XYZ file of C-alpha atoms in Angstrom:
496
model
C 0.000 0.000 0.000
C 0.983 3.617 -0.473
C 2.180 5.725 2.478
C -0.781 8.008 1.785
C -4.373 7.054 2.480
C -6.093 5.179 -0.400
C -8.177 8.178 -1.456
C -5.084 10.412 -1.668
C -3.361 8.484 -4.452
C -4.534 8.070 -8.074
C -4.669 4.271 -7.846
C -7.921 4.672 -5.910
C -10.913 3.102 -7.662
C -14.170 4.909 -7.064
C -17.550 3.256 -6.595
C -18.667 3.757 -10.193
C -15.535 2.018 -11.490
C -16.076 -0.943 -9.166
C -19.728 -1.211 -10.199
C -18.933 -1.255 -13.930
C -15.992 -3.699 -13.655
C -18.018 -6.977 -13.901
C -19.473 -5.883 -17.253
C -15.994 -5.194 -18.641
C -14.759 -8.597 -17.427
C -17.725 -10.391 -19.024
C -17.329 -9.000 -22.536
C -13.537 -9.282 -22.325
C -13.792 -12.994 -21.539
C -16.108 -13.596 -24.497
C -13.863 -11.714 -26.915
C -10.935 -13.957 -26.054
C -12.686 -17.002 -27.485
C -13.035 -20.707 -26.862
C -9.637 -21.496 -25.367
C -10.017 -18.761 -22.779
C -13.634 -19.642 -21.955
C -12.746 -23.296 -21.440
C -9.786 -22.295 -19.285
C -12.039 -20.332 -16.929
C -13.883 -23.594 -16.147
C -16.232 -23.117 -13.186
C -16.581 -19.370 -13.717
C -18.986 -20.092 -16.591
C -19.315 -23.911 -16.521
C -20.374 -24.907 -12.984
C -19.388 -28.395 -11.839
C -22.294 -30.706 -10.996
C -22.222 -32.041 -7.465
C -22.007 -35.693 -8.603
C -19.326 -35.102 -11.258
C -15.873 -36.430 -10.515
C -12.972 -34.076 -11.349
C -12.024 -36.336 -14.272
C -15.532 -36.380 -15.745
C -15.853 -32.618 -15.289
C -12.520 -32.088 -17.041
C -13.692 -34.275 -19.933
C -16.953 -32.327 -20.185
C -15.114 -28.992 -20.310
C -12.712 -30.316 -22.944
C -15.625 -31.453 -25.140
C -17.592 -28.196 -24.841
C -17.666 -25.971 -27.912
C -17.956 -22.205 -27.538
C -19.920 -20.572 -30.361
C -18.679 -16.974 -30.155
C -21.750 -15.065 -31.322
C -20.838 -12.062 -29.178
C -17.492 -11.370 -30.817
C -18.810 -11.995 -34.342
C -21.741 -9.626 -33.752
C -19.509 -6.922 -32.315
C -17.151 -7.147 -35.292
C -20.092 -7.011 -37.710
C -21.453 -3.855 -36.061
C -18.060 -2.164 -36.177
C -17.818 -3.116 -39.842
C -21.249 -1.602 -40.512
C -20.314 1.677 -38.834
C -17.034 1.880 -40.759
C -18.319 0.566 -44.074
C -17.150 3.942 -45.342
C -14.146 5.795 -43.959
C -14.792 8.963 -41.908
C -14.449 12.129 -43.983
C -13.090 15.405 -42.654
C -15.137 18.444 -43.615
C -13.768 21.309 -45.669
C -13.971 23.466 -42.503
C -11.308 21.399 -40.735
C -8.035 23.353 -40.292
C -5.344 22.474 -42.809
C -2.894 21.317 -40.140
C -5.389 18.540 -39.263
C -6.853 17.751 -42.676
C -3.651 18.302 -44.610
C -3.098 19.658 -48.099
C -2.420 17.969 -51.396
C 1.032 17.126 -50.078
C 0.882 13.609 -48.634
C 1.296 13.417 -44.884
C 0.929 17.160 -44.373
C -1.926 16.879 -41.844
C -1.855 15.327 -38.387
C -4.822 13.128 -39.398
C -2.292 10.946 -41.229
C -0.546 10.217 -37.913
C -2.990 11.249 -35.236
C -1.289 9.491 -32.296
C 2.368 10.035 -33.278
C 2.612 6.257 -33.728
C 1.703 6.152 -37.407
C -2.040 5.559 -36.967
C -4.379 7.240 -39.444
C -7.376 9.069 -37.969
C -9.880 6.597 -39.466
C -8.091 3.598 -37.909
C -7.777 5.431 -34.595
C -11.509 6.170 -34.524
C -12.318 2.586 -35.463
C -10.346 1.378 -32.431
C -12.093 3.858 -30.131
C -15.472 2.772 -31.506
C -14.639 -0.871 -30.844
C -13.599 -0.045 -27.277
C -16.924 1.777 -26.817
C -18.570 -1.664 -26.760
C -17.226 -1.875 -23.201
C -19.753 0.864 -22.494
C -17.571 3.852 -23.322
C -14.016 4.860 -24.199
C -11.951 8.065 -24.041
C -9.895 10.226 -26.389
C -7.286 12.439 -24.731
C -5.649 15.258 -26.690
C -2.062 15.756 -25.576
C 0.577 18.352 -26.424
C 4.324 17.793 -26.008
C 6.058 20.015 -23.395
C 6.974 23.534 -24.459
C 10.361 24.196 -25.985
C 12.862 25.963 -23.717
C 13.323 29.727 -23.981
C 10.974 31.815 -26.095
C 10.516 29.809 -29.275
C 8.472 31.091 -32.180
C 5.648 29.159 -33.804
C 8.000 28.290 -36.656
C 10.454 26.809 -34.138
C 7.692 24.619 -32.758
C 6.739 23.456 -36.260
C 10.350 22.617 -37.095
C 10.685 20.673 -33.832
C 7.541 18.686 -34.672
C 5.672 20.004 -31.637
C 2.003 19.476 -32.371
C -1.028 17.902 -30.638
C -1.617 14.174 -30.718
C -4.420 11.907 -29.526
C -4.210 9.155 -26.934
C -6.871 6.385 -26.522
C -8.091 5.009 -23.199
C -10.428 2.153 -22.379
C -13.248 2.720 -19.899
C -11.579 0.512 -17.277
C -8.427 2.666 -17.331
C -10.312 5.602 -15.756
C -10.044 4.718 -12.070
C -11.552 7.831 -10.499
C -12.863 11.245 -11.528
C -14.537 14.362 -10.227
C -17.247 16.384 -11.941
C -18.269 19.847 -10.732
C -19.985 22.992 -11.986
C -18.037 25.855 -13.518
C -18.727 29.561 -12.907
C -21.749 29.326 -15.240
C -23.181 26.314 -13.445
C -22.305 23.938 -16.298
C -21.002 20.483 -15.231
C -17.332 20.138 -16.098
C -14.705 17.471 -15.558
C -12.448 18.685 -12.729
C -10.102 15.705 -12.490
C -9.671 12.218 -13.932
C -7.011 9.545 -13.291
C -5.985 6.996 -15.928
C -4.061 3.782 -15.316
C -1.323 3.176 -17.901
C 0.925 0.149 -18.392
C 4.367 1.134 -19.677
C 6.948 -1.325 -20.913
C 10.388 -1.165 -19.295
C 13.604 -3.117 -19.722
C 14.016 -6.264 -17.621
C 17.576 -7.466 -17.999
C 19.352 -7.534 -21.314
C 16.604 -9.176 -23.346
C 13.495 -9.121 -21.221
C 10.624 -6.665 -20.980
C 8.075 -6.104 -18.255
C 5.152 -3.778 -17.634
C 5.001 -1.183 -14.903
C 1.912 0.698 -13.765
C 1.756 4.465 -13.844
C -1.108 6.899 -13.338
C -1.814 10.009 -15.398
C -3.888 12.559 -13.505
C -5.508 15.214 -15.698
C -6.720 18.518 -14.260
C -7.764 21.787 -15.931
C -4.605 23.473 -17.209
C -2.227 20.571 -16.657
C -1.472 16.982 -15.719
C 0.506 14.918 -13.217
C 2.309 11.603 -13.617
C 2.509 9.126 -10.725
C 4.501 5.884 -10.695
C 4.025 2.648 -8.809
C 7.086 1.094 -7.195
C 7.568 -2.013 -5.048
C 10.244 -2.082 -2.358
C 10.591 -4.409 0.632
C 7.273 -6.006 -0.279
C 5.430 -2.674 -0.076
C 3.781 -0.892 -3.012
C 3.950 2.886 -3.104
C 2.610 5.438 -5.569
C 4.489 8.715 -5.878
C 4.271 11.732 -8.156
C 7.230 11.945 -10.542
C 6.262 14.683 -13.025
C 3.828 17.518 -13.671
C 3.177 19.762 -16.666
C 1.016 22.759 -17.481
C -0.982 23.075 -20.699
C -2.549 26.007 -22.523
C -6.158 24.829 -22.095
C -8.430 25.759 -19.209
C -10.379 22.503 -19.454
C -9.397 18.856 -19.484
C -9.071 17.749 -23.143
C -10.728 14.353 -22.687
C -13.777 13.314 -24.716
C -15.828 10.238 -23.770
C -17.316 8.127 -26.565
C -20.338 6.162 -25.352
C -21.665 2.779 -26.328
C -24.526 2.827 -23.819
C -24.483 5.792 -21.480
C -26.042 5.444 -18.017
C -24.687 8.648 -16.468
C -21.737 11.036 -16.421
C -18.765 8.789 -17.336
C -20.787 5.694 -16.452
C -22.144 3.131 -18.869
C -22.854 -0.519 -19.528
C -21.781 -2.669 -22.504
C -24.438 -2.168 -25.216
C -24.348 -5.894 -25.981
C -24.299 -7.118 -22.371
C -27.603 -8.979 -22.775
C -26.160 -10.771 -25.794
C -23.058 -11.614 -23.749
C -25.108 -13.292 -21.023
C -27.188 -15.177 -23.596
C -23.931 -16.344 -25.204
C -22.762 -17.644 -21.818
C -26.097 -19.459 -21.393
C -25.672 -20.980 -24.868
C -22.158 -22.096 -23.863
C -23.596 -23.845 -20.798
C -26.400 -25.434 -22.815
C -23.936 -26.799 -25.354
C -21.825 -28.233 -22.533
C -24.779 -30.057 -20.999
C -26.089 -31.186 -24.400
C -22.703 -32.561 -25.443
C -22.402 -34.393 -22.143
C -25.874 -35.926 -22.188
C -25.581 -37.059 -25.827
C -22.235 -38.649 -25.008
C -23.895 -40.568 -22.156
C -26.957 -41.475 -24.218
C -24.835 -42.764 -27.097
C -22.771 -45.029 -24.844
C -24.587 -48.342 -24.193
C -24.189 -49.982 -20.773
C -23.554 -53.715 -20.469
C -26.167 -55.625 -18.423
C -25.860 -59.250 -17.442
C -28.411 -61.136 -15.398
C -27.342 -64.273 -13.471
C -23.998 -64.424 -15.320
C -21.655 -67.279 -14.492
C -18.349 -66.455 -12.878
C -14.901 -67.471 -14.011
C -12.421 -69.490 -12.008
C -11.075 -66.277 -10.492
C -14.497 -65.428 -9.112
C -15.076 -62.520 -11.542
C -17.723 -62.350 -14.296
C -16.639 -63.848 -17.596
C -15.459 -61.319 -20.241
C -18.251 -59.847 -22.330
C -17.726 -58.968 -25.993
C -18.595 -59.768 -29.602
C -15.931 -62.493 -29.726
C -16.806 -64.048 -26.386
C -19.245 -66.757 -25.389
C -21.407 -65.706 -22.502
C -22.689 -68.278 -20.062
C -25.637 -67.302 -17.923
C -27.667 -69.267 -15.478
C -31.313 -70.253 -15.613
C -33.501 -67.211 -16.505
C -30.298 -65.223 -17.062
C -29.672 -62.615 -19.764
C -26.902 -60.550 -21.345
C -27.560 -57.338 -23.296
C -26.650 -53.662 -23.942
C -28.927 -51.107 -22.347
C -29.307 -47.696 -23.980
C -30.599 -44.391 -22.606
C -34.013 -43.439 -24.062
C -32.811 -39.806 -24.455
C -36.199 -38.191 -24.003
C -34.624 -34.926 -22.802
C -32.270 -34.612 -25.778
C -34.805 -33.114 -28.258
C -35.866 -30.555 -25.632
C -32.233 -29.594 -24.995
C -31.600 -29.214 -28.714
C -34.703 -27.029 -29.075
C -33.548 -24.823 -26.208
C -30.162 -24.381 -27.884
C -31.852 -23.307 -31.134
C -34.098 -20.923 -29.193
C -31.052 -19.428 -27.490
C -29.423 -18.858 -30.879
C -32.593 -17.126 -32.021
C -32.579 -14.872 -28.962
C -28.949 -13.979 -29.632
C -29.889 -13.020 -33.178
C -32.684 -10.765 -31.918
C -30.545 -9.137 -29.222
C -27.608 -8.583 -31.547
C -29.609 -6.966 -34.297
C -31.600 -4.806 -31.870
C -28.617 -2.455 -31.797
C -29.327 -1.557 -35.404
C -33.116 -1.564 -35.169
C -34.490 -4.652 -36.938
C -36.344 -7.648 -35.544
C -35.078 -10.737 -37.390
C -36.832 -14.034 -37.714
C -35.780 -16.577 -35.106
C -34.257 -18.864 -37.746
C -31.942 -16.127 -39.033
C -28.343 -16.227 -37.851
C -27.058 -13.334 -35.756
C -24.481 -12.107 -38.273
C -26.911 -12.259 -41.215
C -29.512 -10.401 -39.185
C -27.038 -7.644 -38.412
C -26.224 -7.253 -42.078
C -29.808 -7.474 -43.363
C -31.887 -5.613 -40.753
C -30.680 -2.099 -40.084
C -32.187 1.353 -39.507
C -30.724 4.815 -39.213
C -32.490 5.627 -35.940
C -30.733 2.882 -33.985
C -28.459 2.425 -31.005
C -25.614 1.886 -33.452
C -26.404 5.267 -34.987
C -26.244 6.866 -31.536
C -22.844 5.289 -30.980
C -21.641 6.754 -34.273
C -23.047 10.147 -33.252
C -21.160 9.971 -29.949
C -17.939 9.106 -31.779
C -18.398 12.039 -34.165
C -19.103 14.425 -31.286
C -16.043 13.220 -29.391
C -13.769 13.471 -32.432
C -15.003 16.990 -33.250
C -14.339 18.097 -29.665
C -10.824 16.703 -29.949
C -10.272 18.525 -33.241
C -11.342 21.712 -31.477
C -8.820 21.166 -28.673
C -6.130 20.356 -31.231
C -6.907 23.640 -32.965
C -6.682 25.513 -29.656
C -3.295 23.960 -28.933
C -2.061 25.304 -32.270
C -3.481 28.773 -31.588
C -6.104 28.591 -34.342
C -9.229 28.993 -32.231
C -11.611 26.451 -30.770
C -13.351 25.485 -34.025
C -11.762 22.290 -35.274
C -14.284 21.699 -38.040
C -16.621 18.795 -38.730
C -16.348 15.067 -39.256
C -18.751 13.056 -41.416
C -19.389 9.361 -40.889
C -21.663 6.811 -42.466
C -25.066 6.818 -40.744
C -26.973 4.760 -43.343
C -26.185 1.190 -42.416
C -28.489 -0.522 -44.896
C -26.438 -1.184 -48.002
C -28.675 -1.184 -51.091
C -27.734 -3.973 -53.478
C -28.508 -3.834 -57.194
C -27.974 -6.640 -59.664
C -27.737 -6.195 -63.434
C -31.476 -6.863 -63.872
C -32.495 -4.137 -61.406
C -30.162 -1.600 -62.999
C -31.578 -2.419 -66.430
C -35.148 -2.010 -65.127
C -34.293 1.396 -63.645
C -32.724 2.475 -66.927
C -35.937 1.543 -68.771
C -37.907 3.747 -66.348
C -35.644 6.652 -67.345
C -36.308 5.922 -71.016
C -40.063 5.847 -70.335
C -39.853 9.218 -68.527
C -41.056 7.593 -65.318
C -37.766 8.331 -63.544
C -35.230 11.134 -63.960
C -31.572 10.525 -64.596
C -30.697 12.405 -61.407
C -32.821 9.972 -59.369
C -31.159 7.033 -61.101
C -27.759 8.459 -60.182
C -28.858 8.862 -56.563
C -29.961 5.214 -56.450
C -26.699 4.038 -57.994
C -24.693 6.134 -55.527
C -26.560 4.652 -52.581
C -25.814 1.177 -53.932
C -22.153 2.211 -54.346
C -22.276 1.418 -58.065
C -20.701 4.766 -58.971
C -17.129 5.909 -58.228
C -16.505 7.993 -55.106
C -15.459 10.986 -57.213
C -18.713 10.967 -59.198
C -20.149 14.503 -59.407
C -23.765 15.001 -60.495
C -23.242 18.527 -61.842
C -20.142 17.618 -63.826
C -21.819 14.527 -65.241
C -24.811 16.607 -66.371
C -22.438 19.013 -68.125
C -20.720 16.147 -69.901
C -24.046 14.743 -71.056
C -25.131 18.147 -72.388
C -21.830 18.505 -74.220
C -22.204 15.014 -75.696
C -25.703 15.875 -76.981
C -24.394 19.033 -78.602
C -21.649 17.030 -80.291
C -24.242 14.571 -81.572
C -26.351 17.412 -82.995
C -29.220 16.826 -80.609
C -30.071 20.498 -80.189
C -27.813 21.116 -77.163
C -28.893 22.183 -73.752
C -31.320 19.317 -73.123
C -31.798 18.296 -69.529
C -30.812 14.919 -68.151
C -33.787 12.631 -68.016
C -35.450 13.767 -71.281
C -37.092 11.096 -73.390
C -34.731 8.745 -75.232
C -31.799 9.882 -73.044
C -29.634 7.327 -71.326
C -27.021 8.053 -68.657
C -23.691 8.621 -70.338
C -25.178 8.589 -73.872
C -26.568 11.259 -76.169
C -30.164 11.048 -77.418
C -29.267 11.624 -81.078
C -28.677 9.034 -83.749
C -25.607 6.915 -83.525
C -23.062 8.252 -86.071
C -21.925 4.715 -86.652
C -25.310 3.952 -88.215
C -25.107 6.712 -90.852
């Protein structure tokens, strides 16, 4: 323990952290897959009172873990990032960059070579713990009185640091002079890698305490069997607030949350237990038991061997046979497993709005049943809000004001699919003047059948120019009778 009281050092875990911890442990266990779930044994697979240790070990080894939770989570992340985030034209050039490759900090947002889109994808994935954090950091000031050009040459610029929800051990929220709730302090646990001998590495705990206008760094050391936490560094920053933005998966309060797929996680655990029991009971039911009635004994006093190549002697009214389990409970157990899979499908897809049929698999449901006004859409909105706040702080650090611009992300999760027959049918509607060319383009764009750089205005100009070249009177509007996208409405010169 530290020389100070527990509440005086940043390794203190507040009540909210302790309350949320079981949810983090649950989803973390599921993400780690079958080997990990089997290794936890009685945590998720209770031992029956009549099971011997050997039989229990065999049952655990035969149990299959169908990881619906992890597959669903990955599918949802893929839906949200089906298209890369796009920085708005109002984003400062030092963030967005110019035509020169690598000129903006978005290309290396964390000073570790991570592009902004990949960074945000990781934060979004961590938000499935309930929430995650983005911290905007600025390297220490250069000595003396450096100019802004000196700072640019030295590579001094803001960078972003990610934190999981469980890394925030304690925090304090209070009202500012206007009565608005503000974060007054937050402590993050960090694991830093240090040298251990010539070739080894080990991790050491340190605590970063953020306060308005600065931060402190505390380190954990062990000496004489005692653990102490002491402050080793402190730094001031140019911002009056703490540049930390939470990104929520399922918000329950200020910096508190629950995993948005926690219900799916518990159902997945239940499915794991059902599969364990089902596998065990089918193994028992499929193993016949030898029964002998009034069997004669051998010279050693033991029953004679019983097998397909043995002659069995039994006494008067004796019998020898294999007895099998009737297995009446097996169909019910199998039905319950299928029902559990159906419930997982429903719970998983509820994050994106739809209500799939029970027979539909969870992953297919996620991909086929989606709505804009969904919990997944709210998660995307929280990520956008958090990223825009961080861009604002980055701009402030660089002395360019608090407006960091806007970020656009995909909010339409239902991907429209068009085959060749549908496209041909839509084109015929244009020819019949029942659909305009502009509407056809909009449909094709939604189905991602047009290139990203496609521009409606420029395409209309090209069509008008093509009609003029074909002698079609010039100036006709897209969508007029006999027009086709990309073709003039005049006669084909090749036919003259």
